[in-house]
Amino acid sequence: ERPNKISFVQGESTGGIDVVSNGKVLAVYIPQLKKYVIEAAPDSIAAALEWGAFTALTEFNSIIGELMGPDPAGAILDGVSEANYVGEEDFAGHTFHRIRLVQEAMDVDMWIATGDKPYMTRLVPDVSKALGDSDAKITLNVSLSGWTGNAAIPTERFAFKAPDGAEKAESFEALFGQSEKYPSDALIGSRAPTFNLKGLNGKPIDLGTYLGKNIVVLDFGATWWGPCVMSLPILSEVTGSYKDKGGVFIAVKQGEG
């Protein structure tokens, strides 16, 4: 509800976070950690969802904030160099307009319903550009359903209730225990272990062939995690600037499912 009320709840899923704002305070709950934090509510729905994009939600859930902002078209087209109308397509018993948006980091196909209720129903981003490999293919599908326009929303929908057993953190930093020591801290400064994996293009990757000869940047992440996808073109570009000095970028990603 504009300007800054939102209830974004994962339900049975534990792969993301819950973001609830009643317009005065914002609650962010992370099921994996069983922790939540209460902060002052931001001034827009998009700003509230930035918490999700930064901490756990897939980047493409931010499309909800863009659609509910003051200038949806401007927000969606920001950074788009070319927009193409592919045509009408039928699926799930309905007809949709298919549009392709071309961007520097990735291309995105979107499907919008025909008729008097032009709701966005599906997004399929192509992240092969971000991977820097034309032979690599990773498919992400984002489905948006259950749209209801201009319906009255009960006030209690925007009330956050901490789940049983959840612990309240005093701050965003405390939410992630940034003052704590993690087992991975002991690996800082040590030599990376070698591994053998098959690349997305089917060719083998042996880390041992680079160690001692190249500057290797290893990025471990997941294709369904927004910040991981967002970081790919940045890390690839930075490492590429050191190519003449032996810079090599290797991304190890956990696929969907």
Tab-separated table of N, CA, C and O in Angstrom, residues 2 17 36 40 50 53 59 62 73 121 128 137 174 181 193 228 243 253:
chain	number	residue	atom	x	y	z
A	2	ARG	N	0.781	2.074	-1.030
A	2	ARG	CA	1.621	3.254	-1.117
A	2	ARG	C	1.346	4.198	0.056
A	2	ARG	O	0.229	4.279	0.527
A	17	ILE	N	13.667	-13.988	3.121
A	17	ILE	CA	13.374	-13.307	4.370
A	17	ILE	C	11.976	-12.711	4.302
A	17	ILE	O	11.371	-12.619	3.240
A	36	TYR	N	15.198	-11.540	14.035
A	36	TYR	CA	14.533	-10.419	13.364
A	36	TYR	C	15.031	-9.113	13.954
A	36	TYR	O	15.609	-9.066	15.048
A	40	ALA	N	13.226	1.821	11.793
A	40	ALA	CA	12.282	2.824	11.312
A	40	ALA	C	11.926	2.510	9.864
A	40	ALA	O	12.784	2.129	9.068
A	50	GLU	N	14.663	-3.117	-0.587
A	50	GLU	CA	16.113	-3.096	-0.727
A	50	GLU	C	16.765	-3.909	0.385
A	50	GLU	O	17.833	-4.481	0.209
A	53	ALA	N	16.711	-7.389	-1.018
A	53	ALA	CA	17.690	-7.606	-2.085
A	53	ALA	C	19.096	-7.698	-1.513
A	53	ALA	O	19.930	-8.448	-2.003
A	59	GLU	N	17.227	-10.909	-6.450
A	59	GLU	CA	17.164	-9.535	-6.949
A	59	GLU	C	15.842	-9.232	-7.638
A	59	GLU	O	15.311	-8.129	-7.563
A	62	SER	N	12.692	-7.424	-6.411
A	62	SER	CA	12.655	-5.974	-6.337
A	62	SER	C	11.734	-5.391	-7.405
A	62	SER	O	11.366	-4.219	-7.335
A	73	ALA	N	7.273	2.443	-14.973
A	73	ALA	CA	7.920	2.296	-16.277
A	73	ALA	C	9.359	2.800	-16.239
A	73	ALA	O	10.281	2.157	-16.748
A	121	THR	N	3.243	-11.096	-15.472
A	121	THR	CA	3.033	-12.462	-15.012
A	121	THR	C	4.318	-13.270	-14.909
A	121	THR	O	4.422	-14.165	-14.087
A	128	SER	N	23.682	-14.927	-18.993
A	128	SER	CA	24.896	-15.383	-19.681
A	128	SER	C	25.878	-14.236	-19.905
A	128	SER	O	27.089	-14.434	-19.904
A	137	LYS	N	24.658	-21.246	-20.168
A	137	LYS	CA	23.234	-20.980	-20.103
A	137	LYS	C	22.707	-21.277	-18.698
A	137	LYS	O	22.834	-22.389	-18.197
A	174	ALA	N	23.953	-6.854	14.254
A	174	ALA	CA	23.763	-7.954	15.199
A	174	ALA	C	22.908	-9.065	14.604
A	174	ALA	O	23.042	-10.229	14.980
A	181	LYS	N	32.915	-14.714	15.606
A	181	LYS	CA	33.949	-15.361	14.806
A	181	LYS	C	33.345	-16.571	14.107
A	181	LYS	O	32.565	-17.319	14.700
A	193	PRO	N	42.372	-24.776	-1.622
A	193	PRO	CA	42.513	-26.173	-2.047
A	193	PRO	C	42.155	-26.307	-3.525
A	193	PRO	O	41.339	-25.550	-4.052
A	228	CYS	N	24.313	-12.362	-5.620
A	228	CYS	CA	25.314	-13.156	-6.342
A	228	CYS	C	25.267	-12.845	-7.828
A	228	CYS	O	26.297	-12.673	-8.479
A	243	LYS	N	43.841	-8.982	-16.676
A	243	LYS	CA	44.093	-10.134	-17.534
A	243	LYS	C	45.529	-10.186	-18.020
A	243	LYS	O	46.145	-11.262	-18.109
A	253	LYS	N	28.925	-21.747	-8.756
A	253	LYS	CA	27.548	-21.417	-8.386
A	253	LYS	C	26.728	-22.650	-8.062
A	253	LYS	O	26.841	-23.676	-8.712
